Tab-separated table of C-alpha atoms in Angstrom:
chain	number	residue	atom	x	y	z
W	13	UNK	CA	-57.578	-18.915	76.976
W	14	UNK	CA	-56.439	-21.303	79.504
W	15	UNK	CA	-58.734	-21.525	82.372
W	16	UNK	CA	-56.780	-21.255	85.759
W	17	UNK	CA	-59.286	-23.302	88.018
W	18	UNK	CA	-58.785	-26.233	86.157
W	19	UNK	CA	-54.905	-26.155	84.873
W	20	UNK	CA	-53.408	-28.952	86.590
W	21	UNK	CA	-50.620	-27.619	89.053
W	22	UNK	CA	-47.170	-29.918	88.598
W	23	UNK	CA	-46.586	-29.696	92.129
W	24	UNK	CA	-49.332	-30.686	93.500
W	25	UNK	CA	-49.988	-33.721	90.838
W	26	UNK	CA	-46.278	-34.501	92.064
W	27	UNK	CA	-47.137	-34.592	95.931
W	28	UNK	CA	-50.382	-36.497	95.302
W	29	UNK	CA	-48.818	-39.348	93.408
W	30	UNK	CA	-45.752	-39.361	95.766
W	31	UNK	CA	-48.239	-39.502	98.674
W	32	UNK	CA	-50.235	-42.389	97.059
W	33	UNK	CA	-46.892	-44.047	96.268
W	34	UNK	CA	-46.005	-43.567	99.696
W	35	UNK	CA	-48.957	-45.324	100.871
W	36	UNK	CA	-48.753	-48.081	98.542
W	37	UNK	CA	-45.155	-49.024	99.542
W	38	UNK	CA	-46.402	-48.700	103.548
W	39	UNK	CA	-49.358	-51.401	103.156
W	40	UNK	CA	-46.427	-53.421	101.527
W	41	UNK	CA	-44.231	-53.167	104.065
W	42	UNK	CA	-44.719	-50.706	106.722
W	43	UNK	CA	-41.293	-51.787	108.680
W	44	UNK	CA	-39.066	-51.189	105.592
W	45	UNK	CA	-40.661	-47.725	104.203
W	46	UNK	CA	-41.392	-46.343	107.814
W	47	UNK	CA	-44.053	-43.453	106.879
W	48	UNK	CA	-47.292	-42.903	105.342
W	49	UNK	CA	-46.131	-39.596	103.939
W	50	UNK	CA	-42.808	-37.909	102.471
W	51	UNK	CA	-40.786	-35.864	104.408
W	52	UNK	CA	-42.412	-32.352	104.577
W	53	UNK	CA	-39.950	-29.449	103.462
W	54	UNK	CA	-39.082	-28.152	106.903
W	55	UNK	CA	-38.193	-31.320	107.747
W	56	UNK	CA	-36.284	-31.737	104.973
W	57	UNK	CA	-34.410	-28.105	105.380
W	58	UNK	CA	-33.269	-29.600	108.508
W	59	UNK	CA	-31.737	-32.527	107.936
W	60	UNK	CA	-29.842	-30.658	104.759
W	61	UNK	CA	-28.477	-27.694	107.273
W	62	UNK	CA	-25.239	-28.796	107.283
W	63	UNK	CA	-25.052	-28.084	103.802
W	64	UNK	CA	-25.760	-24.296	103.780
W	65	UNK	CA	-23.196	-24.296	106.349
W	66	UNK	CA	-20.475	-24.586	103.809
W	67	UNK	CA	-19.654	-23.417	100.031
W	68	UNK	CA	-16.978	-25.926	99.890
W	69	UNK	CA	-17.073	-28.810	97.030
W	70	UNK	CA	-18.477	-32.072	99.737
W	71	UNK	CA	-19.031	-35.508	99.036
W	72	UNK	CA	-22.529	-35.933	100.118
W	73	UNK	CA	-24.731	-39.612	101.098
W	74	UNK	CA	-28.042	-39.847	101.568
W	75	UNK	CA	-29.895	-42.712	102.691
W	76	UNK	CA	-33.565	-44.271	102.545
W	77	UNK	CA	-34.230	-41.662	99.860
W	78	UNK	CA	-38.171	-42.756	99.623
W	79	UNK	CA	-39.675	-40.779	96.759
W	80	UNK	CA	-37.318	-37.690	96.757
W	81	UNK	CA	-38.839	-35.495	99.106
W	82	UNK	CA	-34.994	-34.552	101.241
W	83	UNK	CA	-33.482	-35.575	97.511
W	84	UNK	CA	-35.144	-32.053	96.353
W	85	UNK	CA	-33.850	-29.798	99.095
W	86	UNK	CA	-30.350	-31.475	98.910
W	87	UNK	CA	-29.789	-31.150	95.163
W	88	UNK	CA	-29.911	-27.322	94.900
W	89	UNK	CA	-27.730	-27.011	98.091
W	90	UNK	CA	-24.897	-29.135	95.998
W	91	UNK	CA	-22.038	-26.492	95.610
W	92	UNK	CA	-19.871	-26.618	92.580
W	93	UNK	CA	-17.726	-29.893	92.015
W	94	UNK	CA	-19.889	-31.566	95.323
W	95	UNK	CA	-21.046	-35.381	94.564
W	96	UNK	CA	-24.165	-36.657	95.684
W	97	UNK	CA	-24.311	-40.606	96.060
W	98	UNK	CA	-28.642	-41.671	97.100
W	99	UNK	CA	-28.790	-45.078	98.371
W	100	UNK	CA	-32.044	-46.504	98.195
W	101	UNK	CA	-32.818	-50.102	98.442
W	102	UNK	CA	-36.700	-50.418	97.302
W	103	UNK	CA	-37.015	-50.790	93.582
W	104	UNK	CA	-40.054	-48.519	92.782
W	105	UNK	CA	-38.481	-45.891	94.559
W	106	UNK	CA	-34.874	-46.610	93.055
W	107	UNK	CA	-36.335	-46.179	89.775
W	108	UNK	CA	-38.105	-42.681	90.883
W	109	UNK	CA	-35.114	-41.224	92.015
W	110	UNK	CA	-33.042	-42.318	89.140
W	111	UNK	CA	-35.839	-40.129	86.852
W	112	UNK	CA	-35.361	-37.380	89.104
W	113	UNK	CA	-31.808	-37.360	89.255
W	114	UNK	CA	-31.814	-37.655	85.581
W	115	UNK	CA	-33.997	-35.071	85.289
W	116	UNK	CA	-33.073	-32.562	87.761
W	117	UNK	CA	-32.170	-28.715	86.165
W	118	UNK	CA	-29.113	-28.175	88.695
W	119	UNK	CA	-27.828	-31.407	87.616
W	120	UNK	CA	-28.052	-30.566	84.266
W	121	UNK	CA	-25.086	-31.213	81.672
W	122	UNK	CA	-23.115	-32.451	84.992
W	123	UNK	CA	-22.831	-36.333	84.113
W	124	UNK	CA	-21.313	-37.832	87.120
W	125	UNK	CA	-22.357	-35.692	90.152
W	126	UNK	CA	-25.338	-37.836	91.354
W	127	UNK	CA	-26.110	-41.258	91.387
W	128	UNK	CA	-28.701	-43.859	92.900
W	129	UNK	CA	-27.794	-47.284	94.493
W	130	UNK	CA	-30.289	-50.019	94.780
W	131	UNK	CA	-28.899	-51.709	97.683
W	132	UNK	CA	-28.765	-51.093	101.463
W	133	UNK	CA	-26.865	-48.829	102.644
W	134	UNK	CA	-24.641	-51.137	105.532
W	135	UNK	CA	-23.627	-52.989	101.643
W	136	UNK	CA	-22.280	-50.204	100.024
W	137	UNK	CA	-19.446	-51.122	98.762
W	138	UNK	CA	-18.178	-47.865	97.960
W	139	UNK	CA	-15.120	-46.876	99.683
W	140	UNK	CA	-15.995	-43.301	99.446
W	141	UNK	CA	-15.749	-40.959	102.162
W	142	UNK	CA	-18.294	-38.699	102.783
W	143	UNK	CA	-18.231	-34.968	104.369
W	144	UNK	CA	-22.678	-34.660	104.864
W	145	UNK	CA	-24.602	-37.952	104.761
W	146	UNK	CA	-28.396	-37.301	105.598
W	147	UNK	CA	-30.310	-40.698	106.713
W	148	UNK	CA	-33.961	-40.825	106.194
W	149	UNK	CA	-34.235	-44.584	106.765
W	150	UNK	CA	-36.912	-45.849	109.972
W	151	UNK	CA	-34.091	-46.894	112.324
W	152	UNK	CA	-36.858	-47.615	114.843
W	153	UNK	CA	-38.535	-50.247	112.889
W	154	UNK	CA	-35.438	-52.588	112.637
W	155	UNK	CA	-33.304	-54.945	114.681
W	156	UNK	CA	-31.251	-53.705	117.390
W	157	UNK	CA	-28.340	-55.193	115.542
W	158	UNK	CA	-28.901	-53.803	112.669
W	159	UNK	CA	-29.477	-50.457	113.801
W	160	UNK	CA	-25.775	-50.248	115.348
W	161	UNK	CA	-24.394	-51.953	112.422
W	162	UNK	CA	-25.989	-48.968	109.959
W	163	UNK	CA	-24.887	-46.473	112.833
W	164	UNK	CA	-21.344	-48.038	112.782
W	165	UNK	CA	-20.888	-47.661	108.721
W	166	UNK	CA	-22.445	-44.044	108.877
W	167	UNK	CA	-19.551	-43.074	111.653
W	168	UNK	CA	-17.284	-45.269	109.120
W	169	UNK	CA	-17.740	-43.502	106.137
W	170	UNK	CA	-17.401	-39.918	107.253
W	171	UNK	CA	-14.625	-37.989	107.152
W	172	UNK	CA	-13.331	-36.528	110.594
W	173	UNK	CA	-15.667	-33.835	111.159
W	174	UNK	CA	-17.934	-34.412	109.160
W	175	UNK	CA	-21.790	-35.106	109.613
W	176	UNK	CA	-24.740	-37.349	110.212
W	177	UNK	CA	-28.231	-35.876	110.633
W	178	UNK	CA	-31.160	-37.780	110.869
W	179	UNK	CA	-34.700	-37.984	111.966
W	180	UNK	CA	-37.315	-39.565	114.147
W	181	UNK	CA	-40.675	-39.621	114.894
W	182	UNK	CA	-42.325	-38.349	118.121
W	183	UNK	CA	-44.289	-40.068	120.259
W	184	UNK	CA	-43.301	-43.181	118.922
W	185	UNK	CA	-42.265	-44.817	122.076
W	186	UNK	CA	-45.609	-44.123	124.007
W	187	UNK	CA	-47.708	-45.395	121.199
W	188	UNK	CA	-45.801	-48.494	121.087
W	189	UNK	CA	-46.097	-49.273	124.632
W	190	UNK	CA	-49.802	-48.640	124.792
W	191	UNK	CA	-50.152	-51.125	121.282
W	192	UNK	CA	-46.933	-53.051	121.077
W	193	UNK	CA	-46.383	-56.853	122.166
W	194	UNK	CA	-43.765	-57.452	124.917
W	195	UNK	CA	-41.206	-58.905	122.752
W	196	UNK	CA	-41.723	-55.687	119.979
W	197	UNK	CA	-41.697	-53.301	123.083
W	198	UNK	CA	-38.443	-54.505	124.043
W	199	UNK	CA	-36.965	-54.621	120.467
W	200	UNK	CA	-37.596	-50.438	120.916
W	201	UNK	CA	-36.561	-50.049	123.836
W	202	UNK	CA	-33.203	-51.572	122.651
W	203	UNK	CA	-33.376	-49.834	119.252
W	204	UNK	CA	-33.451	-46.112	121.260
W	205	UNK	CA	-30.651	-47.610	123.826
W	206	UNK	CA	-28.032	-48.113	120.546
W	207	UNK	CA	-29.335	-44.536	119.651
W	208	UNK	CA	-29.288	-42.736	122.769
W	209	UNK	CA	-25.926	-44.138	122.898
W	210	UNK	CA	-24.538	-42.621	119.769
W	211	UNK	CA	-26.016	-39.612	120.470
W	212	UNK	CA	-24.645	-39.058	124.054
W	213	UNK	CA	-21.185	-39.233	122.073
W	214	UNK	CA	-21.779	-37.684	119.101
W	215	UNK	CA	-24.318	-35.707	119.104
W	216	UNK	CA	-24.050	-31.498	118.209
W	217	UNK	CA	-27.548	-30.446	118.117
W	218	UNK	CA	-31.554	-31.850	118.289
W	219	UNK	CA	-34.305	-29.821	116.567
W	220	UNK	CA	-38.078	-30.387	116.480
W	221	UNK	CA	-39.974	-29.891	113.283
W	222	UNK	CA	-43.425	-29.359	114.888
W	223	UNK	CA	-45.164	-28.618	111.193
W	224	UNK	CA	-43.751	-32.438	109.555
W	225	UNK	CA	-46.940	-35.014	109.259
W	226	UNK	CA	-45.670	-36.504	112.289
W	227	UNK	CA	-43.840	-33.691	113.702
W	228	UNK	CA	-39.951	-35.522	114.218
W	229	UNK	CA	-36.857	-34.515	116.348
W	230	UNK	CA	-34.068	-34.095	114.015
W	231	UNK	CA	-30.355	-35.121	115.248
W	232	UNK	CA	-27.040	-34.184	113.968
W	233	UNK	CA	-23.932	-36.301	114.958
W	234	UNK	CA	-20.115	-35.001	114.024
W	235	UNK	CA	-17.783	-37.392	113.726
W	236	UNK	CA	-14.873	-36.574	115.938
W	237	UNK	CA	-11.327	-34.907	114.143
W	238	UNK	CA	-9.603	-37.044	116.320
W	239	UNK	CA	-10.662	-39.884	118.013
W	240	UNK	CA	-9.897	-40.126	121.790
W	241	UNK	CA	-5.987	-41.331	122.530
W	242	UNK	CA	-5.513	-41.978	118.886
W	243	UNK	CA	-7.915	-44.471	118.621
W	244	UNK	CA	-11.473	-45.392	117.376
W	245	UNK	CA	-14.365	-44.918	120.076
W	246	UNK	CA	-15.550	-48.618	120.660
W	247	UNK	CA	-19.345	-49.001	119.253
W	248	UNK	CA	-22.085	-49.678	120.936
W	249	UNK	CA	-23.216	-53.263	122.150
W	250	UNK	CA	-26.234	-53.742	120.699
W	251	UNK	CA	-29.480	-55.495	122.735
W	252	UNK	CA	-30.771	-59.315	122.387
């Protein structure tokens, strides 16, 4: 007879060694990873909404996959003859999201319909166009520059109406400012400047996941069916 108080549980193995993973990554590089912890599932139901909005076959991009926590939600949201492309550019991760991929049951005997990129996702050199692509990478840890040049390839590589949603942390700006040098206060300043920007134009919606480990305000941007006067909105000039 099996004894259920000691009978490992699969899930909760999976979460622990995703969470250590998670933390072994973040004392590597905190800047790159950008969390001591997974996405929680709300958090992740959020930033996939835009995919229960719709039984249609989409071309779907997500990016700064981490361990698979979003990768899970997404996959059994795929409707038939949907692609899912997972751009991650850490190589322990890459490699976990390849198993998982591999491994998946709704991808099963469907060759083809995801894939994982080791690379970053401003070099993807795919020319694909994409209807949902769901970003869990820490915008607020990098560059200005770089910020509006992933922003720019994001509105790039979505189709006319289609969508961006994303994620970030609260309280980050008051915790910087109380523990932040001058120079790395000023780098977020102009980090939420690029992103305030895009959002003041794009922007259809901003939800707060209060239960996520930190709670996070998620965003969803639309790409435009027609840009103003038959021309491309000029992006954003990003700071020093």
């Amino acid at each position: 007879m099996n004894d259920w108080t000691t009978s490992p549980d699969p899930v909760l193995a999976r979460r622990r060694t995703e969470g250590w993973m998670f933390l072994t990554e973040a004392a590597r590089d905190l800047r790159t990873t950008g969390a001591i912890a997974p996405s929680g599932k709300a958090l992740a139901r959020a930033l996939t909404d835009p995919l229960r909005a719709t039984a249609r076959p989409s071309a779907v991009l997500e990016a700064g996959a981490g361990t698979g926590a979003v990768t899970r939600v997404l996959i059994p949201q795929l409707s038939r003859g949907s692609r899912l492309d997972v751009v991650e550019a850490n190589p322990r991760f890459a490699g976990r999201l390849r198993h998982l991929v591999a491994t998946h049951p709704h991808l099963e005997g469907l060759p083809g319909r995801a894939a994982v990129h080791q690379t970053y996702v401003e070099h993807l050199s795919s020319e694909q166009r994409y209807d949902v692509i769901v970003s869990g990478l820490p915008l607020t840890n990098f560059t200005p520059v770089r910020v509006e040049r992933i922003m720019a390839r994001y509105m790039e590589m979505l189709h006319p109406g289609g969508t961006l949603t994303y994620f970030a942390y609260l309280g980050t700006r008051a915790a910087r400012a109380l523990t932040a040098s001058r120079a790395e206060a000023r780098r977020h300043a102009e980090v939420n400047e690029v992103m305030a920007a895009y959002q003041r134009r794009y922007a259809t919606g901003r939800w707060t996941v209060w239960t996520n480990l930190p709670p996070a305000h998620v965003w969803h941007l639309r790409r435009p069916l027609a840009p103003p006067h038959g021309r491309e909105s000029p992006r954003v000039v990003a700071g020093r």
